[in-house]
Coordinates of C-alpha atoms in Angstrom, one line a residue:
M3 CA -14.1 -1.5 21.8
K4 CA -13.4 -4.4 19.4
I5 CA -17.0 -7.1 18.9
L6 CA -17.3 -10.0 17.0
M7 CA -20.6 -11.1 16.4
L8 CA -22.1 -14.2 15.5
H9 CA -25.4 -15.9 14.6
V10 CA -25.0 -19.7 16.3
D11 CA -27.3 -22.1 15.8
D12 CA -25.9 -23.5 19.7
F13 CA -23.8 -22.1 22.1
S14 CA -22.0 -23.2 25.4
Y15 CA -19.8 -22.6 27.3
E16 CA -18.5 -23.6 31.2
A17 CA -16.0 -21.8 33.6
K18 CA -13.1 -23.1 34.5
K19 CA -11.0 -21.2 36.7
K20 CA -9.6 -17.4 37.5
A21 CA -7.5 -15.9 35.3
I22 CA -7.0 -13.0 37.4
K23 CA -7.3 -12.0 40.7
S24 CA -10.0 -9.4 40.2
A25 CA -11.9 -12.0 38.3
E26 CA -15.6 -11.5 39.1
N27 CA -17.3 -14.3 41.4
V28 CA -20.2 -16.5 39.8
S29 CA -22.6 -18.5 40.5
Q30 CA -23.1 -19.8 37.2
K31 CA -20.4 -21.3 36.0
S32 CA -22.0 -22.4 32.4
Y33 CA -25.3 -21.8 29.8
S34 CA -25.6 -22.9 26.7
T35 CA -28.8 -21.3 24.3
S36 CA -29.6 -21.7 20.7
N37 CA -30.3 -19.6 17.8
A38 CA -28.7 -16.4 19.7
L39 CA -26.4 -13.7 18.8
V40 CA -23.1 -14.3 20.5
V41 CA -21.1 -11.0 21.0
F42 CA -17.3 -11.8 22.0
A43 CA -16.2 -8.2 22.8
T44 CA -12.6 -6.8 24.0
V45 CA -12.8 -3.4 26.1
E46 CA -9.8 -1.0 25.3
P47 CA -9.5 2.1 27.3
N48 CA -12.5 4.7 27.8
D49 CA -14.9 2.9 25.9
S50 CA -17.8 4.0 28.4
K51 CA -17.8 6.8 25.4
V52 CA -19.1 3.9 22.7
L53 CA -21.8 2.5 24.5
D54 CA -24.1 3.9 22.8
D55 CA -23.1 3.1 19.5
V56 CA -22.1 -0.5 20.2
V57 CA -25.5 -0.9 22.0
K58 CA -27.2 0.7 18.1
D59 CA -25.4 -1.8 16.3
I60 CA -26.2 -4.7 18.5
V61 CA -29.3 -3.6 18.1
E62 CA -29.6 -3.5 14.4
Q63 CA -27.9 -6.7 13.7
L64 CA -31.0 -8.2 16.2
N65 CA -33.1 -7.0 13.9
R66 CA -32.2 -7.8 10.6
L67 CA -31.2 -11.5 12.1
K68 CA -34.6 -11.9 13.7
V69 CA -33.2 -12.6 17.0
N70 CA -34.3 -11.6 20.1
E71 CA -31.2 -12.9 22.4
V72 CA -27.6 -12.0 22.9
V73 CA -24.7 -13.4 24.7
L74 CA -22.2 -11.4 25.6
Y75 CA -19.2 -12.7 26.1
P76 CA -15.6 -11.4 27.1
Y77 CA -13.1 -12.1 25.3
A78 CA -9.3 -10.0 25.2
H79 CA -8.1 -11.3 22.4
L80 CA -9.6 -8.8 19.9
S81 CA -6.9 -6.4 20.7
S82 CA -3.5 -5.8 22.4
T83 CA -4.5 -2.7 24.3
L84 CA -7.1 -3.8 27.7
A85 CA -8.6 -1.4 29.5
K86 CA -7.9 -2.4 33.1
P87 CA -10.1 -5.2 34.4
G88 CA -12.3 -2.5 37.0
E89 CA -12.9 -0.7 34.2
A90 CA -13.8 -3.4 31.7
I91 CA -16.5 -4.8 34.1
K92 CA -18.1 -1.5 34.3
V93 CA -18.6 -1.2 30.8
L94 CA -19.8 -4.6 30.0
L95 CA -22.1 -4.5 33.3
K96 CA -23.6 -1.2 31.7
L97 CA -23.4 -2.2 28.2
E98 CA -25.2 -5.3 30.1
E99 CA -27.9 -2.8 31.5
M100 CA -28.5 -0.8 28.1
L101 CA -29.0 -4.1 26.0
K102 CA -31.1 -5.0 28.5
E103 CA -33.3 -1.4 28.4
K104 CA -33.9 -2.2 24.7
G105 CA -35.6 -5.2 25.6
V106 CA -33.1 -7.4 24.6
K107 CA -33.1 -10.5 26.5
V108 CA -29.1 -10.8 27.3
H109 CA -26.8 -12.9 29.1
R110 CA -23.2 -12.2 30.3
A111 CA -20.0 -14.7 30.4
P112 CA -18.5 -14.2 33.3
F113 CA -15.5 -11.9 33.3
G114 CA -11.6 -12.7 34.1
W115 CA -12.5 -16.7 34.2
Y116 CA -10.6 -19.4 31.8
K117 CA -13.2 -20.3 29.8
S118 CA -13.7 -23.0 27.5
F119 CA -17.0 -23.3 24.7
Q120 CA -18.6 -24.4 22.1
I121 CA -19.8 -22.9 19.1
K122 CA -21.7 -23.4 15.7
C123 CA -21.8 -20.3 13.5
K124 CA -25.0 -20.3 10.5
G125 CA -23.4 -20.4 7.7
H126 CA -25.7 -17.4 6.2
P127 CA -24.3 -14.3 5.0
L128 CA -25.3 -12.0 8.2
A129 CA -23.7 -14.5 10.4
E130 CA -20.8 -12.8 11.2
L131 CA -19.5 -9.4 11.5
S132 CA -16.9 -7.6 13.2
K133 CA -16.9 -4.3 14.4
R134 CA -14.0 -1.3 15.8
Y135 CA -15.6 1.6 18.2
S136 CA -12.9 4.6 19.0
P137 CA -13.5 7.0 22.3
P138 CA -13.9 10.8 20.8
E139 CA -10.5 12.8 20.2
Y140 CA -8.8 13.4 23.1
K141 CA -8.8 17.0 23.6
P142 CA -7.3 18.8 27.4
K143 CA -9.3 22.1 28.2
V144 CA -6.3 24.7 28.5
L145 CA -7.7 26.7 31.3
D146 CA -4.6 29.1 31.6
S147 CA -1.2 29.5 29.8
Y148 CA 2.0 31.4 31.4
V149 CA 6.3 31.7 31.4
I150 CA 7.7 30.3 33.9
T151 CA 11.0 32.4 34.5
I152 CA 13.7 30.4 36.2
N153 CA 13.1 31.8 40.0
G154 CA 9.7 29.8 39.6
E155 CA 7.3 32.7 38.4
L156 CA 4.5 32.9 36.5
T157 CA 4.3 35.4 33.6
K158 CA 2.3 37.0 30.5
P159 CA 4.8 38.7 28.8
K160 CA 3.9 40.0 25.5
A161 CA 5.6 38.3 22.1
N162 CA 7.9 40.6 21.8
E163 CA 9.2 40.3 25.4
L164 CA 9.9 36.3 25.1
N165 CA 13.5 34.7 23.9
E166 CA 13.1 33.5 20.1
E167 CA 12.8 29.5 21.0
I168 CA 9.6 30.4 23.7
R169 CA 8.0 33.0 21.2
I170 CA 8.2 30.3 18.2
V171 CA 6.2 27.4 20.5
W172 CA 4.2 29.8 22.3
E173 CA 2.4 31.2 18.5
S174 CA 2.6 28.3 17.2
I175 CA 0.2 26.9 20.5
E176 CA -2.2 29.8 19.9
K177 CA -2.0 29.3 16.4
G178 CA -2.0 26.0 15.7
D179 CA 0.4 26.1 13.1
W180 CA 3.0 23.1 13.0
K181 CA 4.0 22.8 9.5
C182 CA 7.0 23.3 7.6
E183 CA 7.5 24.4 4.0
E184 CA 10.8 22.9 3.7
D185 CA 12.3 20.3 6.3
L186 CA 15.9 19.8 5.4
A187 CA 15.8 16.7 8.5
C188 CA 13.0 15.2 6.5
K189 CA 14.7 15.1 3.5
Y190 CA 17.9 13.9 5.6
C191 CA 15.5 11.1 6.3
S192 CA 15.1 10.5 2.8
K193 CA 19.1 10.9 2.0
F194 CA 19.6 7.9 4.4
G195 CA 16.6 5.2 3.2
F196 CA 13.6 6.4 6.2
V197 CA 10.7 6.3 3.6
V198 CA 7.0 6.7 3.5
K199 CA 4.9 4.3 2.3
K200 CA 1.5 5.2 1.6
I201 CA -1.4 3.2 1.9
G202 CA -4.7 4.3 1.0
D203 CA -4.6 7.7 2.8
K204 CA -2.2 6.3 5.6
C205 CA 1.3 6.7 5.6
F206 CA 4.0 4.1 7.6
P207 CA 7.4 4.3 7.5
A208 CA 9.7 1.6 5.6
Y209 CA 13.4 1.3 6.6
L210 CA 16.0 1.0 3.7
P211 CA 19.1 -0.6 4.4
L212 CA 21.1 2.2 6.3
A213 CA 17.9 3.7 7.6
Y214 CA 17.4 0.1 9.1
F215 CA 20.9 0.0 11.2
M216 CA 20.4 3.6 12.0
F217 CA 16.9 2.3 13.7
N218 CA 18.3 -0.3 15.2
A219 CA 21.8 1.4 16.9
V220 CA 19.2 3.7 18.2
L221 CA 17.1 1.0 19.6
I222 CA 19.9 -0.5 20.7
Y223 CA 20.8 2.4 22.8
A224 CA 17.5 3.6 23.8
S225 CA 17.6 0.1 26.1
T226 CA 21.3 0.3 27.4
L227 CA 19.7 3.9 28.7
A228 CA 17.2 2.3 30.4
L229 CA 19.3 0.4 32.4
N230 CA 20.5 3.3 34.5
V231 CA 17.4 3.2 36.5
N232 CA 18.3 -0.4 38.0
E233 CA 20.6 2.7 40.2
L234 CA 17.4 4.2 41.9
I235 CA 14.5 1.3 40.7
P236 CA 14.6 -2.5 39.5
I237 CA 13.9 -2.6 35.7
Y238 CA 11.8 -5.2 34.3
F239 CA 12.2 -5.6 30.1
M240 CA 9.3 -6.3 28.4
K241 CA 8.6 -7.5 24.9
D242 CA 7.2 -5.2 22.4
T243 CA 3.3 -4.3 22.1
D244 CA 1.5 -2.5 19.3
V245 CA -0.3 0.3 21.0
E246 CA -3.4 1.3 18.7
E247 CA -3.7 5.0 19.5
E248 CA -7.0 6.2 18.3
C249 CA -6.8 10.2 19.1
E250 CA -6.0 12.4 16.2
F251 CA -2.6 13.4 16.3
S252 CA -2.0 16.1 17.4
P253 CA 2.5 17.7 18.2
I254 CA 1.5 18.8 20.9
V255 CA -1.2 16.8 23.0
C256 CA -1.5 13.4 22.5
E257 CA -2.7 11.5 26.0
G258 CA -1.7 8.0 26.7
F259 CA 1.8 6.5 25.3
C260 CA 0.6 4.1 27.8
L261 CA 1.8 0.1 28.5
R262 CA -0.8 -2.9 28.4
S263 CA -3.2 -2.4 30.9
S264 CA -2.5 -5.6 31.8
D265 CA 1.3 -5.6 31.9
E266 CA 0.5 -2.4 34.6
E267 CA -1.6 -4.7 36.7
Q268 CA 1.1 -7.4 36.4
A269 CA 3.7 -4.8 37.8
I270 CA 1.4 -3.8 40.6
S271 CA 0.1 -7.4 41.6
V272 CA 3.4 -9.3 41.4
D273 CA 5.6 -6.7 43.5
E274 CA 4.0 -4.6 46.2
S275 CA 7.4 -2.5 46.1
D276 CA 9.0 -0.3 43.6
I277 CA 9.1 -1.8 40.3
A278 CA 9.8 -0.4 37.1
I279 CA 9.1 -2.1 33.2
F280 CA 10.9 -1.0 29.9
E281 CA 9.0 -1.9 26.7
I282 CA 9.4 -0.4 23.0
L283 CA 6.1 -0.2 21.7
T284 CA 4.6 0.0 18.4
I285 CA 1.9 3.0 18.0
Y286 CA -0.6 3.2 15.2
R287 CA -2.9 6.5 14.5
K288 CA -5.5 7.3 13.2
S289 CA -4.0 10.2 11.0
G290 CA -0.3 11.5 10.2
N291 CA 1.3 13.5 7.9
C292 CA 3.9 11.8 5.4
E293 CA 7.1 13.0 6.7
P294 CA 9.9 10.8 7.2
C295 CA 10.5 10.4 11.1
K296 CA 8.8 13.1 11.7
R297 CA 5.3 12.2 11.2
V298 CA 3.8 9.5 9.8
N299 CA 0.8 6.5 11.0
S300 CA 3.1 4.4 13.0
F301 CA 6.2 4.8 15.2
H302 CA 8.4 3.3 17.9
L303 CA 8.3 4.6 21.1
P304 CA 10.7 3.3 24.0
V305 CA 9.2 3.7 27.2
I306 CA 10.0 3.4 31.2
S307 CA 6.9 3.1 33.3
A308 CA 8.1 3.3 36.7
F309 CA 6.0 2.7 39.9
F310 CA 6.2 3.6 43.9
N311 CA 4.2 3.6 46.6
D312 CA 4.9 6.9 48.1
R313 CA 5.5 10.4 46.7
L314 CA 9.8 10.9 47.4
N315 CA 10.8 8.4 45.5
A316 CA 8.0 9.4 42.8
E317 CA 9.2 12.8 42.3
K318 CA 13.4 11.6 43.1
F319 CA 13.1 9.3 39.6
L320 CA 10.7 12.3 37.9
L321 CA 13.6 14.7 38.1
M322 CA 15.7 12.0 37.1
M323 CA 14.1 11.6 34.0
H324 CA 13.8 15.1 33.7
D325 CA 17.6 15.6 33.5
L326 CA 19.0 12.7 31.8
T327 CA 16.2 14.0 28.4
H328 CA 17.8 17.0 28.4
N329 CA 21.2 15.5 28.7
E330 CA 20.4 13.3 25.7
A331 CA 19.6 16.1 23.1
E332 CA 22.3 18.3 25.1
K333 CA 24.8 15.2 23.9
I334 CA 23.5 15.6 20.6
G335 CA 24.2 19.5 20.3
Q336 CA 20.5 20.1 20.3
K337 CA 18.6 22.0 24.0
Y338 CA 14.8 21.6 24.6
V339 CA 11.7 24.7 25.1
V340 CA 10.1 22.6 27.7
M341 CA 6.1 22.6 28.5
Y342 CA 4.4 21.7 31.9
N343 CA 1.0 20.2 31.4
L344 CA -0.7 20.9 34.9
R345 CA -3.5 19.5 36.0
N346 CA -5.8 22.4 37.4
D347 CA -7.2 20.3 40.7
V348 CA -3.8 19.7 41.8
K349 CA -1.9 22.9 40.3
D350 CA -1.4 24.2 44.4
E351 CA -0.2 20.6 45.2
W352 CA 2.2 20.0 42.7
F353 CA 3.5 23.6 41.5
D354 CA 6.5 23.8 44.0
L355 CA 8.2 20.2 41.8
I356 CA 7.8 22.3 38.3
K357 CA 9.7 25.6 39.9
N358 CA 12.7 22.7 40.9
M359 CA 12.5 21.0 37.2
V360 CA 12.6 25.0 35.9
G361 CA 15.5 25.7 38.2
R362 CA 17.1 22.9 37.6
D363 CA 16.9 23.5 33.9
N364 CA 18.4 27.1 34.2
K365 CA 16.0 28.4 31.6
D366 CA 12.6 29.8 31.0
G367 CA 9.9 27.4 30.4
I368 CA 5.8 27.0 29.6
V369 CA 3.4 26.3 32.2
R370 CA -0.6 25.4 31.1
I371 CA -3.0 24.8 33.2
I372 CA -5.0 22.0 32.1
E373 CA -8.2 19.9 33.0
D374 CA -9.8 16.7 31.8
S375 CA -6.3 14.8 31.9
N376 CA -5.4 11.3 33.7
A377 CA -2.0 12.9 34.0
L378 CA -1.0 15.1 37.1
I379 CA 1.7 16.6 35.2
D380 CA 2.9 16.0 32.0
V381 CA 5.7 17.4 30.6
E382 CA 6.3 18.1 27.0
Y383 CA 9.9 18.2 25.4
L384 CA 10.2 20.9 22.2
L385 CA 12.6 21.5 19.8
V386 CA 12.3 24.2 17.2
S387 CA 13.9 22.6 14.2
N388 CA 16.0 23.7 11.8
C389 CA 12.8 25.3 9.5
G390 CA 11.8 26.9 12.8
K391 CA 8.8 25.1 13.7
P392 CA 8.3 23.1 17.1
V393 CA 8.4 19.6 17.3
E394 CA 7.9 17.2 20.4
I395 CA 10.5 15.1 21.4
G396 CA 10.8 13.5 24.6
S397 CA 7.9 13.0 27.2
L398 CA 7.5 12.6 30.7
K399 CA 4.1 12.4 33.1
L400 CA 3.4 12.0 36.4
I401 CA 0.3 10.0 37.3
I402 CA -1.7 8.3 40.4
E403 CA -3.1 5.0 40.0
G404 CA -4.6 3.4 42.6
D405 CA -2.0 3.9 45.6
K406 CA 0.8 4.1 43.4
Y407 CA 2.7 6.8 42.0
V408 CA 3.1 6.1 38.2
V409 CA 6.1 8.1 36.3
K410 CA 6.0 7.2 32.3
A411 CA 9.3 8.6 30.6
S412 CA 10.4 8.6 27.1
P413 CA 13.6 10.0 27.6
L414 CA 14.9 9.8 24.0
G415 CA 11.0 10.3 22.5
S416 CA 10.3 7.6 19.8
I417 CA 13.3 5.9 17.4
E418 CA 12.1 7.8 14.6
R419 CA 11.9 11.1 16.3
Y420 CA 15.3 10.9 18.0
I421 CA 17.3 10.1 14.2
Y422 CA 14.8 13.2 13.2
M423 CA 16.8 15.4 16.0
I424 CA 19.8 14.5 15.6
L425 CA 19.1 14.9 11.4
D426 CA 17.9 18.1 12.2
K427 CA 21.1 18.9 13.8
A428 CA 22.5 18.4 10.8
A429 CA 20.2 20.3 8.8
K430 CA 21.2 23.2 11.2
D431 CA 25.2 22.7 10.8
Y432 CA 24.4 22.8 6.7
K433 CA 22.4 26.3 6.8
E434 CA 25.3 27.4 8.9
G435 CA 27.8 26.6 6.8
K436 CA 29.5 23.2 8.1
P437 CA 29.6 19.7 7.2
P438 CA 26.3 17.8 7.6
M439 CA 27.2 14.9 9.9
L440 CA 26.1 11.9 11.8
P441 CA 27.4 10.9 15.5
M442 CA 30.2 8.6 15.4
W443 CA 28.3 5.7 16.9
L444 CA 25.1 6.2 14.3
T445 CA 27.1 5.9 11.1
P446 CA 26.7 2.7 9.3
I447 CA 30.4 3.4 8.0
Q448 CA 32.5 5.2 9.9
V449 CA 35.7 4.7 8.4
R450 CA 36.4 4.7 3.7
V451 CA 39.9 3.4 2.8
I452 CA 40.6 4.3 -0.7
P453 CA 43.5 2.8 -2.6
E454 CA 45.3 5.2 -4.8
E455 CA 46.1 1.9 -7.0
R456 CA 45.9 -2.1 -7.1
S457 CA 49.2 -2.2 -6.2
V458 CA 48.6 -1.5 -2.7
L459 CA 45.9 -3.7 -2.1
P460 CA 47.4 -6.5 0.1
Y461 CA 48.6 -3.0 2.8
V462 CA 44.9 -1.8 2.4
L463 CA 43.5 -5.2 3.7
S464 CA 46.3 -5.2 6.7
V465 CA 44.7 -1.0 7.6
V466 CA 41.4 -2.2 7.0
D467 CA 41.7 -6.2 9.2
E468 CA 43.2 -4.0 12.3
L469 CA 40.3 -1.5 11.5
K470 CA 38.5 -4.1 12.0
R471 CA 39.8 -6.0 15.0
A472 CA 38.5 -3.1 16.8
G473 CA 35.2 -2.9 16.0
I474 CA 35.5 -0.4 13.8
R475 CA 32.9 0.2 10.5
V476 CA 35.0 -0.2 7.4
D477 CA 34.8 -0.3 4.4
I478 CA 37.1 -0.6 0.5
D479 CA 36.5 2.0 -2.0
D480 CA 37.4 -0.6 -5.1
R481 CA 35.9 0.9 -7.9
N482 CA 37.5 1.8 -11.0
V483 CA 36.9 5.4 -10.8
S484 CA 38.9 8.7 -10.3
M485 CA 40.1 9.6 -6.6
G486 CA 38.4 12.6 -7.0
T487 CA 35.0 10.4 -7.4
K488 CA 35.9 8.5 -4.5
I489 CA 36.0 11.1 -1.9
R490 CA 32.8 13.0 -3.3
D491 CA 30.5 9.6 -3.1
A492 CA 32.5 9.5 0.7
G493 CA 31.0 13.2 0.9
K494 CA 27.4 12.4 -0.4
E495 CA 27.1 9.5 2.2
W496 CA 28.9 11.8 5.1
I497 CA 31.8 9.6 5.8
P498 CA 33.5 11.2 9.5
Y499 CA 36.9 9.3 8.0
L500 CA 38.7 8.5 4.9
V501 CA 41.4 6.8 4.6
L502 CA 43.7 7.3 1.4
V503 CA 46.8 4.8 0.6
G504 CA 49.1 5.0 -1.5
K505 CA 52.8 3.7 -2.3
R506 CA 54.6 6.5 0.2
E507 CA 51.8 5.3 3.1
K508 CA 52.9 1.4 1.9
E509 CA 56.1 3.0 2.8
T510 CA 56.1 4.1 6.2
N511 CA 53.1 1.8 7.4
T512 CA 51.1 4.6 8.0
V513 CA 48.1 6.4 6.3
V514 CA 46.7 9.6 5.4
V515 CA 43.3 10.4 6.9
L516 CA 41.1 13.3 5.9
R517 CA 38.6 14.1 7.7
R518 CA 35.0 15.6 7.0
I519 CA 34.4 17.6 9.9
D520 CA 37.2 20.2 8.7
N521 CA 37.8 18.7 5.1
N522 CA 42.0 18.6 7.0
R523 CA 44.4 15.6 5.6
I524 CA 46.4 13.7 8.6
D525 CA 49.1 11.9 8.5
M526 CA 48.8 9.6 11.3
S527 CA 49.4 5.4 12.0
V528 CA 46.0 3.2 12.0
K529 CA 46.6 2.7 15.9
E530 CA 46.0 6.5 16.3
L531 CA 42.9 7.2 14.3
I532 CA 41.5 4.0 16.1
E533 CA 41.8 6.1 19.5
V534 CA 40.5 8.7 17.9
I535 CA 37.5 7.1 16.6
K536 CA 37.2 5.8 20.3
E537 CA 37.6 8.6 21.8
E538 CA 34.6 9.6 19.5
L539 CA 32.4 7.0 20.6
G540 CA 32.5 7.8 24.0
E541 CA 29.9 5.6 26.3
Y542 CA 28.1 4.9 23.2
G543 CA 27.9 1.1 22.1
Q544 CA 29.3 -0.3 18.8
L545 CA 27.3 -2.4 16.8
P546 CA 28.6 -4.5 14.2
Q547 CA 29.4 -3.9 11.0
T548 CA 26.1 -4.3 8.1
L549 CA 27.3 -3.1 5.0
P550 CA 29.5 -5.1 2.8
L551 CA 33.5 -4.3 2.8
Y552 CA 33.8 -4.0 -0.7
Y553 CA 32.0 -0.6 -2.0
S554 CA 31.7 -2.2 -5.2
R555 CA 29.5 -5.0 -4.4
R556 CA 26.4 -2.6 -1.9
A557 CA 23.7 -2.8 -3.8
K558 CA 22.6 0.8 -5.0
I559 CA 19.7 2.7 -4.1
A560 CA 18.5 5.9 -5.6
L561 CA 18.4 8.8 -3.4
P562 CA 16.7 12.6 -3.5
S563 CA 17.7 14.6 -5.7
D564 CA 17.7 17.4 -4.1
V565 CA 19.9 16.5 -1.0
S566 CA 22.1 13.6 -2.6
N567 CA 25.5 16.2 -2.7
K568 CA 24.6 17.9 1.0

């Protein structure tokens, strides 16, 4: 809850008309008073748990001001994370009741109305005071944990009977041990410009040019991916939203990457048929570690929220999102350990759905029976990282709200975590002796052209022009340094294809292509190179180039010394 307390000389309001369908009915539509404390209040989810603190602070302020009247004024503009109207009214009514029990004279303005008001605020030091109240950290109670086999059997094997990845996740859950000693994927994040900006005791992400390009490439891909939902249910794209999460960060348990309650209500009330909403949420957390891409105090989460009238369609959509989450990980060479959190009071009713999901995976998973969750099923997709610790990437929930079945899916996870997963694959490749690489669609520069001498520059420009016409992101290393230096510097940037051009290539109208993946040199035409790159791009979209054509004109940004040569 957020409140703004103002000590006023005079205050008056008039309710004009209802702003929402669920606005309360009132007989008194106007009110005026003087020498009172006006409390503008924004109710957020779970605020019933903070009312004791709110009442305590309001009463203390009244005593300091020697005032005995409070005007409780519902005000939805202090936060972007609003409680549902029904919950908000209950909280405000309870707040009014608790204040009256303290002997305070209270007038509460009507909820859900457009209102005009006039105010004259006093000018002393205590006349204006704002407060923010956060409910206690959400921690669902875990009643029991099992390994579920592909046959749907719940077992409690010993640690030495578990496969390696499930054992790592199981032990991390039991010990609460998630921290890596040295995470190469985080270093790669820094290498590409995903940096951490420390403000006080909090860490926020910042994006240098290469990182900003990669961030936007994933953002657009997530939006494109959401369009596939149209095959099953109409989807609407909402504007980006800021969400402040009050729970302490937990790598495994985190309640609610929810849309704003007002948007959910709109989705249900506008259309009684099945409907889905896609939105990029910016999540702000109270705590987080300073690990680029992986754990910071804010991140961006693409979310699909789908609302269904019947269980069958909700289950069908849930399975579709489950398969999509796995497929997106497999496309970049990763695989998940899946943990299914099932609410205790519905475990018998919904367990068959979890068995279905495990059977589709064709691999064992983890089931936890929990209490105190608003989700019937909460699925967490965990990656065992290059440093041997689990990291949650994707997330999927099934919730019942009113008469609607709601599926909330984030098949890529947050944009930052998805990029972390890609760079984690590169880190694993490096540790296996393979060259670390980015997927072709995510690589800021896909081809670097290196002329062997200045006399071939006209031919180089014709090669570059042909590549650019095909939509390939390409630059020219025009620096006055040795060929070896140019090739090494391209390697530091993980450029997948180097095109070497000399007199022979000019005369034969070909190029020499040096492939990063295997360090092979191949003679080919520019057209053949374009076909190879297009095949690697596959279904992924191709963003336009954001870096200068000439390498010498690029701004130089220092890279971490311990990863710059990897």
